[in-house]
Amino acid sequence: MAILVQKFGGTSVADAEKILAAARKAIRAQKQGYQVVTVVSAMGHTTDHLIELAKQIDPDPPAREMDMLLSTGEQVSVALMAMAIHRLGHRAISFTGAQLGIRTDSTHTKARIRSIQTDRIRQALDEGYIVIAAGFQGVTDTADITTLGRGGSDTTAVALAAALRAETCEIYTDVDGVYTTDPRLVPEARRMSRISYDEMLELATAGAGVMHNRSIEFAKRFSVPVHVRSSFSDMPGTLISWMPESRSVPVCGAAAILKEARITVRGVPDQPGNAAAIFSRLGARNIATDMIVQNVAEGGRADISFTVFQEELPAALRVVEETAREIGAEGVNYDENVAKVSVVGLGMAKQPGVAQRMFQALADKGINILMITTSEIKISVLVERDRAVEALRTVHAAFELDKEPPQAEEEARPEELGNDRDRIIGRLHGMEDLVIESICLDETQACVTLSNIPDRPGLAARVFRQVAEREIVVDMIVQSVGRDGKAMMSFTVPQSSYEAALAACRPFCQEIGAAPPTGRPKVAKLSILGTGLKSHIDVASRTFKTLAHSQINVEMISTSEVRLNVVTTGDKGRQALTVLRQEFAEELLDL
Ligand code: ADP
Ligand code: ASP
Ligand code: MG
């Protein structure tokens, strides 16, 4: 009999009536012939209230006790849900994470699932019960309760669907699907009928709170179709699955993280190892970094800027200030009133001018771009927080995301998937272990750097307009604000376009009083491809550290969920490839 996993989020089980409505959905699925596993979240805002309560007692509560506390929210819901099904005349049994056999590591409040023992669930299903599973929680090998991170019930649901080889995982929530952006922030947002795993993964990490990003890692890794739908209606929803890489639209969605903070370490002695020290110490404290940009400053020193979640700023600053002193940097500054706006799309890799279109739209509204990073399927900009929602709405309009795409797109499974999937699953020690598909080297690119550009709205748009007018294809872009309000920007172009790119920028630099463009006619770009490269936050710091050990300087870096790119000097490409393959040998599939 086919298994169906259904997950109900907090608002979908917020009161008794809603719990009964969810129970009816589970019963209906059982009547349709499925064995049903229902994953539930804590009721309404329970988790928020529990966190508030804890903070009234201790602003920085012990993580183990936090998990003990937070897991109670889901325990209430499973019991009530089982009672509801019982009341409606059907059989149901509730289980906590421990009873479900969800084993995790011991990273309290952000634990990763290692394994799921499905025997007890299967037995209950075979006996005709609807199984009610507590979302968001697990247990360590030493029987300590853990939680998976905010929004983690999605991950419980997809992981259970994977472990039980369920037909589909249905996510019931308070919106009727995945929208082109958060419909609460941008009313023009449009529901998508389908979206690919990679796009959803990037959107989720970029701030689309509708799905927990790690749930999509599971879905992709184990090929679980995920169907996001409304708890309150029978609308068709959104299917998250495989899609062709050549999508006709360049951008499928936009997202924002409104509470980010920028940290800059100023005047870092420009030696391999210094950047690695900063990021590995942050990684060791489990603080994720994003949008990393290095500005080459004068006198053999560099400024390194990156963003963290605002709530992690105090902890990050403690680590960074100490490290800055040790490596002899000049100082640390930060800005906590910033937000990140991103656009995502599989189609952008094949279509030039996407970044320029985004920058131009923001320029037309006078919105200043503080930082830029790009990867193959995502462009992110940092803006002032009070302009962020406007920026999100602006880019949504610029890519006409409110309009239905011209052609319907079908599911397309990669052909080699069957083998790959079994090979991946066969090698995993833990279900959420890092898996890297390949590490590759691109030696065809050059890099152009513009420094001392006045930090004004519209400059990025102008640079890329000049470049686009000469039909130069731009690959990676990084920009950040340097000293005295002057920005620095680097981007890569094909080596054959290097001179043309310099020539395109020269008059513009002269006109705005910036230094003449510089660059390297040949650089090496290394790409690490996999799934969950960002949520496994040590991938970036291991990359930095490995390259530093071999005295290889990282000139540019961009991180996304499915790809981490680093640019080094042209002569170091082969060596960098070798050392990175050694470093990630255990996780690398194509060795
Ligand atoms: P649940 O409690 O069911 O897990 P969440 O609050 O976690 O629900 O997720 C649903 C919310 O996600 C929606 O109410 C919506 O405001 C927000 N959201 C953010 N981005 C998107 C998006 N791209 N599509 C749909 N909803 C989104
Ligand atoms: N209750 C948890 C939270 O609010 C988990 C979830 O709802 O997915 O984050
Ligand atoms: Mg959620």
XYZ file of C-alpha atoms and ligand atoms in Angstrom:
628
model
C 0.000 0.000 0.000
C 1.357 3.436 -0.892
C 2.386 5.691 1.950
C 1.475 9.380 2.080
C 3.136 11.824 4.472
C 1.150 14.950 5.328
C 2.546 17.819 7.366
C 0.479 20.497 9.104
C 2.244 23.700 10.139
C 1.582 25.801 13.220
C -1.261 27.919 11.837
C -2.928 24.790 10.468
C -3.262 23.315 13.967
C -3.695 26.603 15.854
C -6.964 25.648 17.613
C -9.279 22.682 18.189
C -11.347 23.367 15.100
C -8.276 23.484 12.861
C -6.922 20.298 14.405
C -10.216 18.577 13.578
C -10.039 19.905 10.015
C -6.492 18.539 9.654
C -7.637 15.223 11.101
C -10.347 15.037 8.423
C -7.710 15.505 5.719
C -5.699 12.606 7.124
C -8.806 10.403 7.316
C -9.766 11.300 3.768
C -6.333 10.215 2.520
C -6.632 6.930 4.385
C -10.039 6.370 2.797
C -8.429 6.963 -0.597
C -6.266 3.942 0.103
C -3.075 5.394 1.550
C -1.222 4.495 4.690
C -0.985 7.942 6.287
C 1.714 9.539 8.400
C 0.778 12.996 9.685
C 3.548 15.279 10.918
C 2.450 18.198 13.059
C 4.082 21.398 14.293
C 3.463 23.165 17.568
C 0.119 25.015 17.720
C 0.090 28.588 16.395
C 2.873 30.672 17.910
C 3.703 28.215 20.681
C 7.375 27.922 19.756
C 7.784 31.728 19.713
C 6.135 31.965 23.127
C 8.343 29.263 24.584
C 11.443 31.054 23.296
C 10.239 34.325 24.815
C 9.595 32.621 28.109
C 13.059 31.085 28.167
C 14.637 34.467 27.423
C 12.833 36.033 30.371
C 14.745 33.612 32.557
C 18.081 33.635 30.742
C 18.884 35.743 27.662
C 21.308 33.060 26.508
C 19.754 29.787 27.695
C 21.645 26.471 27.507
C 20.901 24.839 24.154
C 20.120 21.429 25.629
C 17.449 22.864 27.901
C 16.069 24.930 25.039
C 15.449 21.717 23.103
C 13.829 20.122 26.118
C 11.489 23.119 26.265
C 10.740 23.605 22.563
C 9.984 19.948 21.906
C 6.979 20.197 24.244
C 5.106 22.281 21.673
C 4.950 19.458 19.162
C 4.152 16.920 21.869
C 0.935 18.812 22.659
C -0.078 18.839 18.990
C 0.476 15.136 18.305
C -1.629 14.110 21.271
C -4.479 16.443 20.286
C -4.314 15.335 16.665
C -4.507 11.667 17.634
C -7.483 12.478 19.874
C -9.174 14.313 17.008
C -8.861 11.341 14.673
C -10.095 9.060 17.395
C -13.066 11.349 18.006
C -13.909 11.179 14.302
C -14.072 7.413 14.563
C -10.678 6.339 13.240
C -7.532 4.855 14.711
C -4.478 7.034 15.316
C -1.347 6.818 17.424
C 0.999 9.676 18.293
C 4.779 9.432 18.592
C 7.472 11.841 19.763
C 10.746 12.122 17.843
C 12.377 9.594 20.147
C 9.527 7.115 19.719
C 9.744 7.562 15.962
C 13.381 6.573 16.089
C 14.631 9.881 14.643
C 18.303 9.876 15.608
C 20.195 13.140 15.290
C 23.624 14.510 16.057
C 24.001 16.492 19.267
C 24.030 20.028 17.851
C 21.246 21.263 20.090
C 18.738 23.652 18.443
C 20.182 22.905 14.967
C 20.524 19.127 15.015
C 20.855 17.064 11.834
C 19.053 13.797 11.264
C 21.357 10.787 11.130
C 18.896 7.925 10.784
C 15.269 6.975 11.138
C 14.133 3.596 12.458
C 10.906 2.954 10.630
C 9.857 -0.404 12.203
C 7.466 1.005 14.758
C 5.824 3.349 12.255
C 5.407 0.556 9.711
C 3.924 -1.748 12.284
C 1.389 0.867 13.345
C 0.522 1.607 9.704
C 0.061 -2.085 8.974
C -2.293 -2.303 11.927
C -4.431 0.388 10.324
C -3.414 3.370 12.462
C -2.865 6.847 11.159
C 0.570 7.670 12.570
C 0.892 11.136 14.106
C 4.515 12.214 14.221
C 5.951 15.114 16.201
C 7.779 17.424 13.829
C 11.004 19.327 14.504
C 12.451 16.937 17.108
C 14.762 13.990 17.438
C 16.974 12.295 19.939
C 20.732 11.758 20.246
C 22.464 8.437 20.783
C 22.543 9.321 24.468
C 18.769 9.941 24.596
C 18.927 13.732 24.773
C 16.106 15.541 23.016
C 17.170 17.740 20.090
C 15.384 20.083 17.691
C 16.155 20.636 14.029
C 16.062 24.454 13.804
C 13.118 26.811 13.277
C 10.714 25.548 10.660
C 12.179 22.061 11.062
C 8.890 20.156 10.924
C 9.106 20.342 7.132
C 12.401 18.486 7.414
C 10.883 15.818 9.678
C 8.110 15.316 7.129
C 10.324 14.984 4.068
C 12.844 12.833 5.941
C 10.069 10.467 7.028
C 8.769 10.400 3.457
C 12.270 9.497 2.273
C 12.810 6.812 4.903
C 9.379 5.274 4.264
C 9.687 5.659 0.492
C 6.383 7.498 0.519
C 4.683 8.370 -2.739
C 4.496 12.087 -1.918
C 5.049 14.453 0.952
C 2.218 16.960 1.287
C 2.981 20.186 3.153
C -0.222 21.829 4.364
C 0.233 25.465 5.326
C -1.468 28.853 5.448
C -0.722 29.696 1.786
C -1.937 27.655 -1.148
C 1.517 26.939 -2.539
C 4.943 28.372 -3.237
C 4.703 31.901 -4.596
C 7.134 33.899 -6.706
C 7.894 35.764 -3.499
C 6.372 36.092 -0.030
C 2.753 37.119 -0.736
C 2.611 38.834 2.642
C 5.321 41.259 1.522
C 4.445 41.551 -2.158
C 0.721 41.182 -2.887
C 1.380 40.792 -6.634
C 3.209 37.491 -5.988
C 1.924 34.593 -8.083
C 1.561 30.944 -7.139
C 3.800 28.643 -9.148
C 2.393 25.307 -10.203
C 5.858 23.709 -10.133
C 9.372 24.533 -9.087
C 12.628 22.556 -9.221
C 14.435 21.272 -6.145
C 17.456 23.504 -6.781
C 15.397 26.656 -7.183
C 13.349 25.908 -4.075
C 16.517 25.166 -2.146
C 18.043 28.508 -3.105
C 14.813 30.398 -2.468
C 14.403 28.766 0.939
C 17.945 29.708 1.960
C 17.458 33.191 0.515
C 14.516 33.743 2.858
C 11.403 32.095 1.380
C 10.147 30.863 4.744
C 7.463 28.641 3.241
C 9.821 25.631 3.321
C 12.700 24.737 5.635
C 15.732 24.590 3.347
C 17.000 21.292 4.739
C 13.705 19.623 3.873
C 14.448 20.346 0.225
C 17.927 18.835 0.536
C 16.216 15.628 1.653
C 13.638 15.874 -1.086
C 16.276 16.242 -3.770
C 18.651 13.662 -2.384
C 15.965 11.008 -2.044
C 13.763 12.201 -4.952
C 10.701 12.834 -2.810
C 8.011 14.845 -4.645
C 6.838 17.611 -2.304
C 3.386 19.083 -2.726
C 2.807 22.405 -0.928
C -0.895 23.159 -0.434
C -3.386 25.058 1.652
C -4.766 23.621 4.875
C -7.906 25.618 4.381
C -8.880 24.805 0.791
C -8.447 22.165 -1.894
C -6.508 24.384 -4.301
C -3.954 22.595 -6.499
C -0.815 23.913 -4.727
C 2.801 23.704 -5.935
C 4.795 20.621 -6.828
C 8.505 20.694 -5.964
C 10.337 18.144 -8.114
C 12.907 17.728 -10.880
C 12.708 20.244 -13.726
C 14.685 20.756 -16.937
C 17.788 22.899 -16.445
C 17.018 25.016 -19.469
C 14.045 26.904 -18.143
C 12.768 29.587 -20.439
C 12.404 32.257 -17.753
C 15.664 33.570 -16.296
C 14.243 34.163 -12.823
C 11.533 32.094 -11.148
C 11.327 33.775 -7.773
C 12.651 36.394 -5.368
C 13.190 36.344 -1.624
C 14.502 38.521 1.150
C 16.075 38.085 4.531
C 15.101 41.253 6.308
C 17.295 40.813 9.338
C 20.869 40.500 8.229
C 23.960 42.242 9.545
C 27.195 43.098 7.755
C 30.554 42.679 9.443
C 33.785 44.030 7.953
C 37.230 43.087 9.200
C 39.435 45.980 8.139
C 43.056 45.829 7.137
C 43.620 42.093 7.256
C 47.269 41.360 6.397
C 46.936 39.863 2.917
C 48.340 36.411 3.607
C 46.717 33.092 2.918
C 45.274 31.777 6.163
C 43.848 34.962 7.616
C 40.461 34.692 5.935
C 40.450 30.988 6.778
C 41.018 31.777 10.442
C 37.996 34.087 10.558
C 35.612 31.699 8.853
C 36.739 28.537 10.564
C 36.336 30.110 14.014
C 32.833 31.264 13.093
C 32.093 27.799 11.692
C 33.297 26.174 14.887
C 30.718 28.257 16.767
C 28.058 27.200 14.274
C 27.596 30.727 12.952
C 26.740 30.706 9.262
C 28.295 33.397 7.083
C 26.961 34.617 3.784
C 27.881 37.119 1.035
C 31.629 36.998 1.599
C 33.531 39.727 -0.283
C 37.184 40.584 -0.009
C 38.411 44.058 -1.001
C 42.031 44.420 -1.823
C 43.112 47.478 0.107
C 46.345 49.411 0.010
C 49.656 48.298 1.459
C 49.244 44.543 1.361
C 46.093 44.552 3.423
C 42.527 43.570 2.597
C 39.092 44.296 4.009
C 36.899 41.216 4.369
C 33.135 41.758 4.541
C 30.408 39.197 5.053
C 26.892 38.947 6.396
C 25.368 36.936 9.243
C 21.814 36.685 10.562
C 21.174 39.682 12.780
C 20.337 37.473 15.752
C 23.811 35.951 15.510
C 25.585 39.308 15.305
C 26.624 39.568 18.987
C 28.085 36.052 18.997
C 29.747 36.620 15.612
C 31.298 39.902 16.756
C 32.810 38.249 19.807
C 34.540 35.667 17.631
C 35.541 38.093 14.895
C 36.961 40.761 17.207
C 39.138 38.237 18.957
C 40.354 36.729 15.682
C 40.988 40.180 14.204
C 43.314 40.997 17.083
C 45.188 37.722 16.709
C 45.817 38.082 12.984
C 46.813 41.738 13.324
C 43.869 43.257 11.459
C 43.174 46.977 11.874
C 39.676 46.615 13.281
C 36.103 45.459 12.877
C 32.984 47.405 11.978
C 29.427 46.349 11.327
C 26.044 47.504 10.110
C 22.956 45.893 11.572
C 20.379 47.714 9.489
C 20.730 45.738 6.303
C 18.687 43.162 4.415
C 19.449 40.732 1.623
C 17.329 40.531 -1.507
C 17.896 37.665 -3.937
C 16.538 36.444 -7.236
C 16.767 32.781 -8.193
C 16.331 30.884 -11.442
C 17.805 27.903 -13.263
C 17.355 29.850 -16.499
C 19.723 32.710 -15.585
C 22.853 30.660 -16.185
C 22.140 30.603 -19.914
C 20.844 34.151 -20.308
C 23.137 37.181 -20.179
C 22.099 40.479 -18.663
C 20.052 39.180 -15.735
C 22.211 40.886 -13.099
C 22.181 44.107 -15.043
C 18.386 44.041 -15.190
C 18.180 43.640 -11.436
C 20.717 46.414 -10.719
C 19.011 48.766 -13.178
C 15.594 48.255 -11.595
C 17.029 49.067 -8.172
C 18.906 52.064 -9.563
C 15.711 53.438 -11.112
C 14.199 53.488 -7.623
C 17.306 55.085 -6.121
C 17.988 52.037 -3.954
C 21.670 51.762 -3.104
C 23.357 48.352 -3.380
C 25.758 47.820 -0.498
C 27.050 44.397 -1.507
C 26.598 41.988 -4.399
C 27.335 38.301 -4.777
C 26.217 36.053 -7.591
C 26.257 32.369 -8.353
C 25.008 30.464 -11.397
C 21.364 30.440 -10.322
C 21.149 33.260 -7.784
C 21.952 36.955 -7.505
C 21.941 38.557 -4.054
C 22.239 42.198 -3.096
C 22.488 43.778 0.314
C 20.417 46.931 0.797
C 19.428 49.168 3.672
C 16.737 47.448 5.694
C 14.147 50.186 5.373
C 14.255 49.864 1.566
C 14.242 46.062 1.495
C 10.555 45.376 0.897
C 10.512 48.033 -1.807
C 13.605 46.409 -3.332
C 11.919 43.003 -3.277
C 8.814 44.391 -4.947
C 10.970 46.212 -7.486
C 12.886 43.144 -8.602
C 9.677 41.106 -8.618
C 8.221 43.605 -11.066
C 11.433 43.894 -13.102
C 11.358 40.181 -13.914
C 7.581 40.230 -14.446
C 7.170 37.485 -11.905
C 3.494 38.305 -11.518
C 2.906 37.038 -15.081
C 2.474 33.381 -15.943
C 5.573 32.110 -17.865
C 4.977 31.635 -21.606
C 5.187 27.864 -21.659
C 4.250 25.256 -19.116
C 7.240 23.296 -17.927
C 7.241 19.607 -17.284
C 8.987 17.492 -14.748
C 12.292 16.196 -16.119
C 14.245 13.656 -14.143
C 17.942 13.448 -14.867
C 18.514 10.122 -16.657
C 21.287 8.867 -14.450
C 19.271 9.601 -11.344
C 18.342 6.047 -10.386
C 21.947 4.901 -10.115
C 23.170 8.076 -8.515
C 20.531 8.006 -5.885
C 21.313 4.458 -4.828
C 25.020 5.208 -4.892
C 24.542 8.275 -2.708
C 22.275 6.523 -0.259
C 24.635 3.573 -0.077
C 27.543 5.800 0.965
C 25.808 7.864 3.610
C 26.590 7.408 7.271
C 23.931 9.927 8.230
C 20.911 10.935 6.154
C 21.941 14.592 6.157
C 25.663 14.055 5.579
C 27.372 16.328 3.134
C 27.559 14.897 -0.377
C 29.637 16.576 -3.065
C 28.895 15.583 -6.637
C 32.023 17.024 -8.208
C 34.776 19.591 -7.956
C 35.770 21.220 -11.211
C 38.158 23.784 -12.601
C 37.440 26.470 -15.169
C 40.560 28.095 -16.611
C 38.852 30.162 -19.275
C 38.076 33.276 -17.296
C 39.638 36.650 -16.530
C 38.830 39.010 -13.714
C 38.238 42.781 -13.791
C 38.421 44.894 -10.634
C 37.101 48.409 -10.146
C 38.141 50.108 -6.966
C 37.370 53.392 -5.275
C 34.000 53.746 -6.942
C 31.807 56.261 -5.144
C 29.060 54.393 -3.319
C 25.955 55.792 -5.051
C 22.773 54.187 -6.333
C 23.027 53.196 -9.973
C 26.737 52.587 -10.370
C 26.532 48.796 -10.595
C 23.804 49.161 -13.177
C 25.995 51.505 -15.238
C 29.039 49.235 -15.106
C 27.114 46.234 -16.360
C 25.273 48.253 -18.980
C 28.621 49.283 -20.504
C 29.772 45.691 -20.425
C 26.512 44.326 -21.838
C 26.602 46.853 -24.691
C 29.780 45.121 -25.876
C 28.061 41.759 -25.561
C 30.472 40.574 -22.910
C 29.132 37.705 -20.833
C 29.712 38.272 -17.130
C 29.930 35.288 -14.819
C 30.672 35.966 -11.144
C 30.175 39.405 -9.592
C 31.164 40.564 -6.116
C 30.886 44.065 -4.746
C 31.218 45.575 -1.333
C 31.587 48.927 0.271
C 35.174 49.644 1.163
C 36.637 52.579 2.999
C 35.343 56.141 3.080
C 32.161 55.100 1.344
C 34.029 53.879 -1.721
C 32.963 50.567 -3.231
C 35.010 47.855 -4.853
C 33.705 45.502 -7.474
C 35.199 42.477 -9.222
C 33.676 40.363 -11.946
C 34.806 37.577 -14.219
C 34.515 37.481 -18.008
C 35.827 35.090 -20.679
C 39.562 35.643 -21.271
C 38.840 36.656 -24.848
C 36.711 39.549 -23.550
C 39.198 40.777 -20.964
C 40.610 43.732 -22.906
C 37.165 44.715 -24.124
C 35.834 44.660 -20.561
C 38.669 46.894 -19.357
C 38.053 49.235 -22.263
C 34.341 49.332 -21.468
C 35.010 50.358 -17.872
C 37.830 52.847 -18.433
C 35.862 55.935 -19.552
C 33.276 55.337 -16.905
C 35.889 55.058 -14.129
C 37.495 58.249 -15.343
C 34.190 60.084 -15.435
C 33.255 59.193 -11.853
C 36.750 59.839 -10.529
C 37.525 56.200 -9.697
C 40.876 54.486 -10.196
C 41.399 52.960 -13.659
C 40.142 49.359 -13.880
C 42.659 46.649 -13.127
C 42.439 42.901 -13.252
C 43.971 39.590 -14.178
C 43.880 38.319 -17.751
C 43.718 34.757 -16.459
C 42.151 33.414 -13.301
C 41.133 29.945 -12.183
C 37.597 29.308 -10.993
C 37.000 26.231 -8.883
C 33.495 24.999 -8.282
C 32.318 22.555 -5.675
C 28.954 21.097 -6.700
C 26.599 19.288 -4.390
C 23.533 19.763 -2.227
C 23.353 21.652 1.030
C 26.726 23.326 0.603
C 25.526 26.301 2.597
C 23.623 24.548 5.301
C 26.789 22.529 5.973
C 28.462 25.711 7.037
C 31.962 24.329 7.253
C 32.302 23.823 3.487
C 33.371 27.432 2.937
C 35.787 27.491 5.855
C 37.318 24.135 4.882
C 37.820 25.492 1.387
C 39.550 28.615 2.689
C 41.703 26.622 5.061
C 42.757 24.055 2.479
C 43.753 26.692 -0.039
C 45.559 28.702 2.629
C 47.609 25.657 3.608
C 48.889 25.523 0.053
C 49.580 29.267 0.035
C 46.791 29.877 -2.493
C 44.969 33.193 -2.112
C 41.206 33.312 -2.665
C 40.388 36.311 -4.837
C 36.623 35.876 -5.045
C 34.133 33.518 -3.482
C 30.429 32.887 -3.917
C 28.341 30.398 -2.051
C 24.975 28.926 -2.847
C 23.155 25.802 -1.730
C 24.204 23.845 -4.781
C 27.529 25.403 -5.653
C 30.527 27.044 -4.018
C 32.811 28.962 -6.378
C 36.272 30.306 -5.602
C 38.512 32.285 -7.893
C 42.291 32.121 -7.499
C 45.176 33.388 -9.613
C 45.477 31.664 -12.988
C 48.624 29.696 -12.207
C 47.178 28.052 -9.091
C 44.158 26.341 -10.638
C 45.519 22.784 -10.969
C 47.088 22.810 -7.540
C 43.881 24.159 -5.989
C 41.872 21.416 -7.698
C 44.171 18.725 -6.319
C 44.132 19.963 -2.743
C 40.379 20.505 -2.704
C 39.764 17.007 -4.048
C 41.973 15.661 -1.279
C 40.211 17.700 1.393
C 36.747 16.561 0.330
C 37.740 13.009 -0.682
C 35.390 11.437 1.819
C 32.335 13.384 0.655
C 33.148 13.444 -3.050
C 31.144 11.129 -5.298
C 33.127 11.276 -8.534
C 36.538 10.255 -7.220
P 3.855 26.697 8.627
O 3.560 27.113 10.016
O 2.718 26.043 7.938
O 5.123 25.905 8.499
P 5.226 29.056 7.680
O 4.826 30.327 8.351
O 6.489 28.404 8.110
O 4.014 28.047 7.812
O 5.275 29.256 6.104
C 4.193 29.847 5.413
C 4.461 31.317 5.194
O 5.623 31.484 4.403
C 3.403 32.043 4.409
O 2.371 32.519 5.230
C 4.152 33.175 3.706
O 3.962 34.427 4.306
C 5.613 32.781 3.867
N 6.344 32.780 2.597
C 7.572 33.311 2.409
N 7.966 33.163 1.156
C 6.979 32.513 0.505
C 6.814 32.064 -0.827
N 7.758 32.249 -1.756
N 5.674 31.421 -1.141
C 4.706 31.214 -0.226
N 4.816 31.629 1.051
C 5.923 32.274 1.427
N 7.462 24.562 15.834
C 8.727 24.754 15.185
C 8.899 26.228 14.813
O 7.999 27.011 15.049
C 8.918 23.872 13.996
C 7.989 24.120 12.829
O 6.930 24.725 13.001
O 8.305 23.677 11.723
O 9.918 26.580 14.318
Mg 7.154 26.410 8.312
